[in-house]
PDB file of C-alpha atoms in Angstrom:
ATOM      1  CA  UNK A1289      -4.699  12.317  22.414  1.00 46.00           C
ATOM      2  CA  UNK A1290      -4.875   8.808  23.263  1.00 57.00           C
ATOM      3  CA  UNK A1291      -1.787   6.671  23.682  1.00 78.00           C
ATOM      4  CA  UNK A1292      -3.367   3.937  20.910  1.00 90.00           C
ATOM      5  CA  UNK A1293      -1.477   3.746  17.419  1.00 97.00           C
ATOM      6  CA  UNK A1294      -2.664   4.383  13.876  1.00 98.00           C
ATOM      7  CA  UNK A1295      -2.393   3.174  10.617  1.00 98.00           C
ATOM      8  CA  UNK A1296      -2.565   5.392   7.654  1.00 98.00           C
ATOM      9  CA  UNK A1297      -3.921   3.700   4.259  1.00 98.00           C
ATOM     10  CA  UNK A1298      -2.940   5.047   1.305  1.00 98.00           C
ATOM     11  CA  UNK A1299      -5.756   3.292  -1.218  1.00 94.00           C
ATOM     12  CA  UNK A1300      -7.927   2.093   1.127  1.00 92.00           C
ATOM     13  CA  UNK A1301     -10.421   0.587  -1.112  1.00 87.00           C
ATOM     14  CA  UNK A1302     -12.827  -2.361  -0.536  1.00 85.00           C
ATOM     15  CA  UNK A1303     -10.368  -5.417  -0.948  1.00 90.00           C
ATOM     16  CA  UNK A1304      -6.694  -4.899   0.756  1.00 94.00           C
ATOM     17  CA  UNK A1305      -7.428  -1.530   2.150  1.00 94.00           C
ATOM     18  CA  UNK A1306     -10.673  -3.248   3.841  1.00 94.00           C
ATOM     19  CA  UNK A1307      -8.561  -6.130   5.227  1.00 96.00           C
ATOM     20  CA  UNK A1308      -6.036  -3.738   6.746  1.00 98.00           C
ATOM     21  CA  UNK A1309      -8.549  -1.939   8.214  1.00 98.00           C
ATOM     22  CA  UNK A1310     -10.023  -4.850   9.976  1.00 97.00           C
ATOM     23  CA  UNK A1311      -7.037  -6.444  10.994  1.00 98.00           C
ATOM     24  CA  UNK A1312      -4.982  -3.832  12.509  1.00 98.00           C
ATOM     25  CA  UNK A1313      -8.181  -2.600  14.261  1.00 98.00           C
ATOM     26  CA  UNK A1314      -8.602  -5.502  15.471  1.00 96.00           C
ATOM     27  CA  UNK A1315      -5.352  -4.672  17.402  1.00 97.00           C
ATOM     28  CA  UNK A1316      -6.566  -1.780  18.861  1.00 97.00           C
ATOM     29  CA  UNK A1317      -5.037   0.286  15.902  1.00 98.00           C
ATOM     30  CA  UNK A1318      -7.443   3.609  14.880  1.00 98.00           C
ATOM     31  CA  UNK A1319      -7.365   4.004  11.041  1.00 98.00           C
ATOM     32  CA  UNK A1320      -7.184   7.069   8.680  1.00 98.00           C
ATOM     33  CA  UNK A1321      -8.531   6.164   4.957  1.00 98.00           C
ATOM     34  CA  UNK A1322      -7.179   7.668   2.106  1.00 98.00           C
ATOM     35  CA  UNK A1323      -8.431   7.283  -1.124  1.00 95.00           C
ATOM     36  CA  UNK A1324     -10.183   9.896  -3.860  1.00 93.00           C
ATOM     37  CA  UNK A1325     -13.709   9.299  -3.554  1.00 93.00           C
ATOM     38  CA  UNK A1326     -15.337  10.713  -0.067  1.00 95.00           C
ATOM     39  CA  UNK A1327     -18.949   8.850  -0.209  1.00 94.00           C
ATOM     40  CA  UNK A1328     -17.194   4.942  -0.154  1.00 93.00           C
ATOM     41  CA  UNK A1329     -14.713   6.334   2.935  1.00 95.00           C
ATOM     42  CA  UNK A1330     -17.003   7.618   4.992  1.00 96.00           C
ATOM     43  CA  UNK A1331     -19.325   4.337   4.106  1.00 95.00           C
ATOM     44  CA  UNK A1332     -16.420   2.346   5.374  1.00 96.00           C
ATOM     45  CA  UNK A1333     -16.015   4.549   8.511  1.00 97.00           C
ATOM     46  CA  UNK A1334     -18.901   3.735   9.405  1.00 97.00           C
ATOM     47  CA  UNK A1335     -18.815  -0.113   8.797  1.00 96.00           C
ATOM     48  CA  UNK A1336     -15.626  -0.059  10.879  1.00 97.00           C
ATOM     49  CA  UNK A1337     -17.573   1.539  13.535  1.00 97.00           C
ATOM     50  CA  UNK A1338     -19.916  -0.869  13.486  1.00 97.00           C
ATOM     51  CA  UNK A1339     -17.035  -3.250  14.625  1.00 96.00           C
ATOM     52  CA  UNK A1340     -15.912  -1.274  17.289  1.00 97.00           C
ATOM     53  CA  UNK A1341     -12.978   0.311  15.085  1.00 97.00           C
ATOM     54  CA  UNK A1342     -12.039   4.195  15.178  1.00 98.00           C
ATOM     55  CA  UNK A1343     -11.345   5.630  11.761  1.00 98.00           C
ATOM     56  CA  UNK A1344     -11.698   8.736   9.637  1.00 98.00           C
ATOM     57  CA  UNK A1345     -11.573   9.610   5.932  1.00 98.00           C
ATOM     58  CA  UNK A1346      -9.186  11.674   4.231  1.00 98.00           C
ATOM     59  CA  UNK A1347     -10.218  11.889   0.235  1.00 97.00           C
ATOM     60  CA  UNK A1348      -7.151  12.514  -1.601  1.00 97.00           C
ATOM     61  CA  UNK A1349      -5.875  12.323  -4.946  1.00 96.00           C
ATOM     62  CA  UNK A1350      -2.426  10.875  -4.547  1.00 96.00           C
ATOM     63  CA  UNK A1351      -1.358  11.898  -7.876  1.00 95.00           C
ATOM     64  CA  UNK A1352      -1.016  15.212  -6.268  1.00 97.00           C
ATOM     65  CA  UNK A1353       1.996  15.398  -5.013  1.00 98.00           C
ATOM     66  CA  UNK A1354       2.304  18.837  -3.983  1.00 98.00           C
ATOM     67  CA  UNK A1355      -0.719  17.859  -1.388  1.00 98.00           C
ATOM     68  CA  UNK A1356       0.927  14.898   0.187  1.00 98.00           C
ATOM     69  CA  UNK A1357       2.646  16.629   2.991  1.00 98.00           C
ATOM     70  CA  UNK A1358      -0.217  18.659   3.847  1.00 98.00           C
ATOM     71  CA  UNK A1359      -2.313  15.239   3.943  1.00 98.00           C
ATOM     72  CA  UNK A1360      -0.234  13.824   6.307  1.00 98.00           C
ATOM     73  CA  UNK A1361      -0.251  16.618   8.211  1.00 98.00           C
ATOM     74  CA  UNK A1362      -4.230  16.312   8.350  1.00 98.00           C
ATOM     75  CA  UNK A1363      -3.674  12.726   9.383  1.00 98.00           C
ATOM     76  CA  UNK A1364      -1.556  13.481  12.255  1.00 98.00           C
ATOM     77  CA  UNK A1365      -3.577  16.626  13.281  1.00 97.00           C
ATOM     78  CA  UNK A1366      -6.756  14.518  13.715  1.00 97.00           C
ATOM     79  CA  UNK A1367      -4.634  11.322  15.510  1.00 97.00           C
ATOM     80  CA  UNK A1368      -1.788  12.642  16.746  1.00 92.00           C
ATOM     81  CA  UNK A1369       0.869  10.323  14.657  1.00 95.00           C
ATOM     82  CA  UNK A1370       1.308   7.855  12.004  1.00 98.00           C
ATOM     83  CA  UNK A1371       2.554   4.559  13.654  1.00 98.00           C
ATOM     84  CA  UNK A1372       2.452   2.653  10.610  1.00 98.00           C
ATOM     85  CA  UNK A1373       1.856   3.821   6.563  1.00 98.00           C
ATOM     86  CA  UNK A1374       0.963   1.581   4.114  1.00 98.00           C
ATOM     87  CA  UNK A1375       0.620   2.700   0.259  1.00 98.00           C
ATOM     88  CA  UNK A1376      -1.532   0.210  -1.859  1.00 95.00           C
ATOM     89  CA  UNK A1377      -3.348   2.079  -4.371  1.00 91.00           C
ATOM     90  CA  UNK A1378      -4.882   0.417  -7.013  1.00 78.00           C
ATOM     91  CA  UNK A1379      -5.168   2.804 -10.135  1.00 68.00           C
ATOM     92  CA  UNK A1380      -7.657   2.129 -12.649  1.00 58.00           C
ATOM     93  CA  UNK A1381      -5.740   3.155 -15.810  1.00 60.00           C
ATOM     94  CA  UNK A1382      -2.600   0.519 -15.409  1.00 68.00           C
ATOM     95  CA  UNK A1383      -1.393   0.005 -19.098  1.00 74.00           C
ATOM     96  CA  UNK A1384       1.409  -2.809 -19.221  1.00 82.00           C
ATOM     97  CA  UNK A1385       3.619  -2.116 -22.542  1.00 87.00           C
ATOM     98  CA  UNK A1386       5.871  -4.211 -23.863  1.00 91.00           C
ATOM     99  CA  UNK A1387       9.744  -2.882 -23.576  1.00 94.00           C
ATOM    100  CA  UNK A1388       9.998  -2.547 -27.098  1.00 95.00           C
ATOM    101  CA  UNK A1389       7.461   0.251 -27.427  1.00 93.00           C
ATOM    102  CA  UNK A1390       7.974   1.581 -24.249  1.00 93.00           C
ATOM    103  CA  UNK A1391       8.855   5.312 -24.214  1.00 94.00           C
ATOM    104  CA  UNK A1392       9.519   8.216 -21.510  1.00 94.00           C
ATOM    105  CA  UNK A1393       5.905   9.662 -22.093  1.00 93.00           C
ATOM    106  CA  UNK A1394       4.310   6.044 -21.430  1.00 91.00           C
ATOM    107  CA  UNK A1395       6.467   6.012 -18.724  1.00 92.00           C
ATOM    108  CA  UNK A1396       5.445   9.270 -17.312  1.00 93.00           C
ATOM    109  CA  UNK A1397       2.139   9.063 -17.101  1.00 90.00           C
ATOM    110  CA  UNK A1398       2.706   6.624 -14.557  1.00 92.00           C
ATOM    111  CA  UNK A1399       5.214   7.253 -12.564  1.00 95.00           C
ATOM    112  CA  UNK A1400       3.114   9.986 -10.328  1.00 95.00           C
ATOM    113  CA  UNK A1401       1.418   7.056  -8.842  1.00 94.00           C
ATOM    114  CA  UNK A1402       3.898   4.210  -8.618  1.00 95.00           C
ATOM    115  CA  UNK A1403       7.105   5.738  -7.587  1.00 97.00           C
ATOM    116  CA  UNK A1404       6.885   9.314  -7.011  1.00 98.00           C
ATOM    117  CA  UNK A1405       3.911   9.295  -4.647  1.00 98.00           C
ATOM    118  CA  UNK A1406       5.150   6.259  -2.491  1.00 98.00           C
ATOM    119  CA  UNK A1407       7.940   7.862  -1.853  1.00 98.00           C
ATOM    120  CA  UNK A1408       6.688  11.091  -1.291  1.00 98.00           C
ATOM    121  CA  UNK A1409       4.039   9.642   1.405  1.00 98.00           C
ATOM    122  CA  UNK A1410       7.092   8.030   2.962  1.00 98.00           C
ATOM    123  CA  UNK A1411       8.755  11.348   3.032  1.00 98.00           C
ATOM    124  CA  UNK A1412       6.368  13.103   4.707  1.00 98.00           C
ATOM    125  CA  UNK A1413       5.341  10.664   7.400  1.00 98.00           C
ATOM    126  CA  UNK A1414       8.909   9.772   8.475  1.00 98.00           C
ATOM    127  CA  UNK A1415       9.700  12.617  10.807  1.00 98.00           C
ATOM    128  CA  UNK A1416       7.347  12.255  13.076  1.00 97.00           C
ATOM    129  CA  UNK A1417       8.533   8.527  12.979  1.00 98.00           C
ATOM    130  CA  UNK A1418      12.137   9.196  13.482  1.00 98.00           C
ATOM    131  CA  UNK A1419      11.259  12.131  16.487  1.00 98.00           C
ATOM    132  CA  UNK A1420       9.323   9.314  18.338  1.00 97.00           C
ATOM    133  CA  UNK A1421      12.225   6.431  16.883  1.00 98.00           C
ATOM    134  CA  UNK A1422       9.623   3.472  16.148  1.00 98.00           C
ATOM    135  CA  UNK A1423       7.587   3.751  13.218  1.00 98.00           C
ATOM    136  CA  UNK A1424       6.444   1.199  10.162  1.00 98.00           C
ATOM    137  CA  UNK A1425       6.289   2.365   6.344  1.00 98.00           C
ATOM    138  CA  UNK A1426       5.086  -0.498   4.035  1.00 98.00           C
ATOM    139  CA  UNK A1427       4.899   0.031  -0.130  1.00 98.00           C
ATOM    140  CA  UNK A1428       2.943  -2.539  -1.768  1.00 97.00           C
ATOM    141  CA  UNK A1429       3.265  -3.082  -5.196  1.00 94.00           C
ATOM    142  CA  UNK A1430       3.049  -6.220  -8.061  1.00 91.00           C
ATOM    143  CA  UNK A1431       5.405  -9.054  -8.969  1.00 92.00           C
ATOM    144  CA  UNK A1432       7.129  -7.088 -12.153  1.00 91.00           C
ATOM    145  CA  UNK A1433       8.564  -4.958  -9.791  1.00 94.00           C
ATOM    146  CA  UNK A1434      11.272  -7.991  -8.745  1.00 94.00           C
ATOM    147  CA  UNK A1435      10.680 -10.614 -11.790  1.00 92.00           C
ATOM    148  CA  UNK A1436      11.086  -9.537 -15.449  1.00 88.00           C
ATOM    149  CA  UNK A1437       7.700 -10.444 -17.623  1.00 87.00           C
ATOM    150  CA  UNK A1438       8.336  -9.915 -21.661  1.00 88.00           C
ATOM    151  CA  UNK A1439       5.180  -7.652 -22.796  1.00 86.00           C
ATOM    152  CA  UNK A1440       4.440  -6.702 -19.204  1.00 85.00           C
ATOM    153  CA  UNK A1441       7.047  -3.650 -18.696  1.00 90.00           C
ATOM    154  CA  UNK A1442       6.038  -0.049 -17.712  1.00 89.00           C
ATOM    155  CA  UNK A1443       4.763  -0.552 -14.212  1.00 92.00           C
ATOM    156  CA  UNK A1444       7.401  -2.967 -13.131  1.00 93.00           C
ATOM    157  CA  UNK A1445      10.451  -0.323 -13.962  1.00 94.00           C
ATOM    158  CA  UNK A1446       8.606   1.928 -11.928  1.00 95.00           C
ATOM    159  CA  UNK A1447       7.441  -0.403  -9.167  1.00 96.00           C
ATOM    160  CA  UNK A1448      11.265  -1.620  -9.340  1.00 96.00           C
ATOM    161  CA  UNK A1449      12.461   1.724  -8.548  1.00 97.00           C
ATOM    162  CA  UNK A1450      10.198   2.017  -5.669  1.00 98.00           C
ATOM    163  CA  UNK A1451      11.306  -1.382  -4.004  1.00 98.00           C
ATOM    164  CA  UNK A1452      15.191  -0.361  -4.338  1.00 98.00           C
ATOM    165  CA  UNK A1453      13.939   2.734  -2.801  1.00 98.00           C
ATOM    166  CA  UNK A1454      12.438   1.159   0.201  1.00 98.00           C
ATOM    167  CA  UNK A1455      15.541  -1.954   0.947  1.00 98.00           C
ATOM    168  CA  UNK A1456      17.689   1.445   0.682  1.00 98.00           C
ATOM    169  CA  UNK A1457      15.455   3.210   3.367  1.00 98.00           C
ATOM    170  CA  UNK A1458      15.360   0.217   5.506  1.00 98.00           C
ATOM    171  CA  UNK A1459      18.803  -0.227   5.894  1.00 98.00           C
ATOM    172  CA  UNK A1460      19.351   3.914   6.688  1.00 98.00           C
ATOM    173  CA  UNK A1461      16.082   3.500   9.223  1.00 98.00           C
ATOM    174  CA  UNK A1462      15.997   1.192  11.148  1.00 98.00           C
ATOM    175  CA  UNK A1463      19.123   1.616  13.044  1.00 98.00           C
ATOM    176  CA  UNK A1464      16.993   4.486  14.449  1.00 98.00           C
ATOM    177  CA  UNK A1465      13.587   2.239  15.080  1.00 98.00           C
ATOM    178  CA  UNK A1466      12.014   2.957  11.828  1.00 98.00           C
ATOM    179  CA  UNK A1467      11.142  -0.226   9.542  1.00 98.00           C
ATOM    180  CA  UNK A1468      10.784   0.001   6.031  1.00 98.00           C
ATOM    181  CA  UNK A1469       8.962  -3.048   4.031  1.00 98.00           C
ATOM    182  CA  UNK A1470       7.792  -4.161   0.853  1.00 98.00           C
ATOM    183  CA  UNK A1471       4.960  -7.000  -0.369  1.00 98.00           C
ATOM    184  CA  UNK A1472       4.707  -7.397  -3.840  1.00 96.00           C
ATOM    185  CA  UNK A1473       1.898  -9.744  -5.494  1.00 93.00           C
ATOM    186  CA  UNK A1474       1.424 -11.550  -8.621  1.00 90.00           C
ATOM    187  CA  UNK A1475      -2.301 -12.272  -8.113  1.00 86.00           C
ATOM    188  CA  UNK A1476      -5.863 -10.695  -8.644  1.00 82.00           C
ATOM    189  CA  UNK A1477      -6.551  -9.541  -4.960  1.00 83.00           C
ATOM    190  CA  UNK A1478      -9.829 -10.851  -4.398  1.00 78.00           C
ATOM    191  CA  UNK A1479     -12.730  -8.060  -3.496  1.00 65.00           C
ATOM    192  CA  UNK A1480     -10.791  -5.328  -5.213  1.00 65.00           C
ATOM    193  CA  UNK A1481     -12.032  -3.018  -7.424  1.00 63.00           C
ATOM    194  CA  UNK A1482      -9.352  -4.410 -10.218  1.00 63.00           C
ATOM    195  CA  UNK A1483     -11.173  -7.946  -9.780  1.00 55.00           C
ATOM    196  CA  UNK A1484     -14.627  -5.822 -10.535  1.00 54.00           C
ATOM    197  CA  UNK A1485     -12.870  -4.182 -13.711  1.00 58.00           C
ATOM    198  CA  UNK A1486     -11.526  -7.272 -14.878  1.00 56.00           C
ATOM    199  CA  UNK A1487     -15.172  -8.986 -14.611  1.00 57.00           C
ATOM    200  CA  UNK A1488     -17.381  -5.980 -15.075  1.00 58.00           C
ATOM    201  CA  UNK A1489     -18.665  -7.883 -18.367  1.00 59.00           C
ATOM    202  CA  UNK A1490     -19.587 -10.514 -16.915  1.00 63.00           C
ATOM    203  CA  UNK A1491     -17.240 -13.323 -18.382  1.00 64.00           C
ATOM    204  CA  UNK A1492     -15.279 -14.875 -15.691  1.00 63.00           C
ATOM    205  CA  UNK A1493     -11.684 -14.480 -14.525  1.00 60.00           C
ATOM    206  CA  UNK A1494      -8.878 -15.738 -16.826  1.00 61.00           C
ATOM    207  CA  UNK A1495      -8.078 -18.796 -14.912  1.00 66.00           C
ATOM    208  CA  UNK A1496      -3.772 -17.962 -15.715  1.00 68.00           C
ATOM    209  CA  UNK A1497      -4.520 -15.148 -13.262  1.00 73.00           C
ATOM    210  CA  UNK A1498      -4.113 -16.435  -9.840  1.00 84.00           C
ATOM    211  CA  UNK A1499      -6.335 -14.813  -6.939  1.00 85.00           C
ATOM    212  CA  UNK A1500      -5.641 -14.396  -3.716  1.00 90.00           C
ATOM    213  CA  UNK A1501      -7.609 -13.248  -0.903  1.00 92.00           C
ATOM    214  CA  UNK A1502      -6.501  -9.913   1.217  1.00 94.00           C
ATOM    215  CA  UNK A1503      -6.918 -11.344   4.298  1.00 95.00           C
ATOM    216  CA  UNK A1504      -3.618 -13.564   3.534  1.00 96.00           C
ATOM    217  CA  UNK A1505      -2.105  -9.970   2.416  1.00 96.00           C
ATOM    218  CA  UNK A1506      -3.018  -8.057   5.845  1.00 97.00           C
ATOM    219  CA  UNK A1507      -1.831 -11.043   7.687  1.00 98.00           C
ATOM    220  CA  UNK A1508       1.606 -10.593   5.895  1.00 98.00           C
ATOM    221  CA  UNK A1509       1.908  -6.768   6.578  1.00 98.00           C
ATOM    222  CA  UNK A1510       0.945  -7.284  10.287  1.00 98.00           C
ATOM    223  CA  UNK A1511       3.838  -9.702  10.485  1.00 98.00           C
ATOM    224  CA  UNK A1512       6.467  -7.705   8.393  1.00 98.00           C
ATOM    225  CA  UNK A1513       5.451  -4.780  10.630  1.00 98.00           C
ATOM    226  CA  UNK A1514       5.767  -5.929  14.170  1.00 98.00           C
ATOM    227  CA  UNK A1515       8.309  -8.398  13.693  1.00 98.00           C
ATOM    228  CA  UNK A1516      10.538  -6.527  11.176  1.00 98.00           C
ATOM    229  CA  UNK A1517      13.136  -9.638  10.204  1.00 97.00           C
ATOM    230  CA  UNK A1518      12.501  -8.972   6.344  1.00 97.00           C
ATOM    231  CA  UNK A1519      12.148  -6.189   3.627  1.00 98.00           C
ATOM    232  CA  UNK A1520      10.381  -7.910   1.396  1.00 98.00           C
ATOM    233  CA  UNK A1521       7.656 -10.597   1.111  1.00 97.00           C
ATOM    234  CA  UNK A1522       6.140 -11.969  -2.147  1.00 96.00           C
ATOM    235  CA  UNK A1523       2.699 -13.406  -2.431  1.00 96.00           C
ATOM    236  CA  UNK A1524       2.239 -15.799  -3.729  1.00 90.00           C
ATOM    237  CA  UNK A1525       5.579 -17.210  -2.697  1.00 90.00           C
ATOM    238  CA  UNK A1526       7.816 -17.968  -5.774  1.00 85.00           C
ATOM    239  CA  UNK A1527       8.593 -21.655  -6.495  1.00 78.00           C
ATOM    240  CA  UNK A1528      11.946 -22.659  -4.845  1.00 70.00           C
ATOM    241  CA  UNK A1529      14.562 -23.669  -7.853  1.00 55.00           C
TER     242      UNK A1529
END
C-alpha cells in the first residue's frame, strides 16, 4: 500500500460525483466510485486516468443495506483505507409530498436511501477512521433538510434526520480526529443526471430553480474537510435577515 489517501464516493455520478473526483485527485487523492451501474464507473475510471488520477469502481446498490459493510470492506481491501467518505446520491424516484398527505409508507419508501444508508456508510467506514484517529465523513443532502418548504415534505424529514445525525457525530468524533460534515443545496446541480431528468423533454429549466455548478460544491467539501471549523455549509448561501 501506498501512503496516498482516498476518497470514497457514494453516488458518484457525472455532475458532483465527477467534480469530487477531479478535485480531490487533483490532490493526490486515489478515488473509489460507487454507484449502481458498472459500464458509466468504469467509463469514468478511465477518464480519470486519462488525467493522471487512480480510481476504481465499486457498483453498488446503496439501498442495500445489509451490503454496505461488506462494500466498504471492498473499498478498503483494494486501497487500504477510507480517508474521507462522501454520500451524495442522487435517486431518480424523489417524490416531494405535501405534509398533509404524507404517511409512514410514503415515508418508507424513502428512507433506505436518505437516512438509513448515510448513516450506515458512516458506520461502517468509521473504524478504520477512529483506529488511525484522522478521518473525514461528509453527507450531502438538499435545503428541506434545514428550511421548512409547504408541499415539499417527505425528503426533508428524512434528510433532517440525517443532518442531526451527523452535528451529533461531529461533536462525539472529532475529539478523537474524526470530522463529520454536512452541505446541503437548494439548487439544480448542473451536469447531473437530475438536471437531464428535469430536461429530458426538451423544454428548458424552470427558471425558479436555481443551478449551480459542482465545481463550487467540491470546492466547499475540500474546504469543510481539511479545515474542519464548520458542520454545515449551505449552497447557495441563505440571505442574511
Amino acid at each position: 500500500m501506498t501512503d496516498k489517501k482516498t476518497i470514497a464516493l457514494f453516488g458518484a455520478g457525472t455532475g458532483l460525483g465527477a467534480s469530487l473526483a477531479y478535485r480531490f485527485g487533483r490532490e493526490g487523492y486515489r478515488v473509489a466510485l460507487v454507484a449502481r451501474r458498472a459500464g458509466p464507473l468504469e467509463e469514468r475510471v478511465a477518464e480519470l486516468a486519462q488525467a493522471g488520477i487512480e480510481a476504481a469502481a465499486f457498483p453498488a446498490d446503496l439501498t442495500d443495506l445489509a451490503g454496505i459493510p461488506a462494500l466498504v470492506r471492498s473499498i478498503e481491501a483494494r486501497f487500504g483505507s477510507i480517508d474521507a467518505a462522501v454520500y451524495a446520491p442522487v435517486p431518480s424516484d424523489v417524490n416531494f409530498a405535501p405534509a398533509l398527505e404524507l404517511d409512514a409508507a410514503k415515508l418508507r419508501s424513502m428512507a433506505d436511501i436518505f437516512t438509513f444508508s448515510p448513516i450506515e456508510v458512516s458506520h461502517a467506514v468509521l473504524p478504520g477512521m477512529l483506529a488511525r484517529g484522522d478521518g473525514a465523513v461528509v453527507i450531502v443532502g438538499g435545503l428541506t433538510a434545514v428550511v421548512t418548504m409547504p408541499g415539499m415534505s417527505g425528503v426533508g424529514p428524512l434528510m433532517a434526520a440525517a443532518r442531526n445525525y451527523v452535528f451529533t457525530l461531529n461533536a462525539e468524533a472529532m475529539p478523537k480526529g474524526v470530522y463529520a460534515g454536512t452541505v446541503n443545496i437548494g439548487a439544480v446541480i448542473d451536469r447531473s443526471a437530475g438536471l437531464r431528468a428535469m430536461t429530458s423533454s426538451g423544454a428548458a429549466l424552470d427558471p425558479k430553480f436555481p443551478v449551480i455548478d459542482p465545481d463550487e460544491i467540491a470546492e466547499e467539501i475540500w474546504n469543510l474537510v481539511t479545515r474542519r471549523d464548520r458542520v454545515e455549509a449551505i449552497l447557495p448561501p441563505l440571505p442574511q435577515v
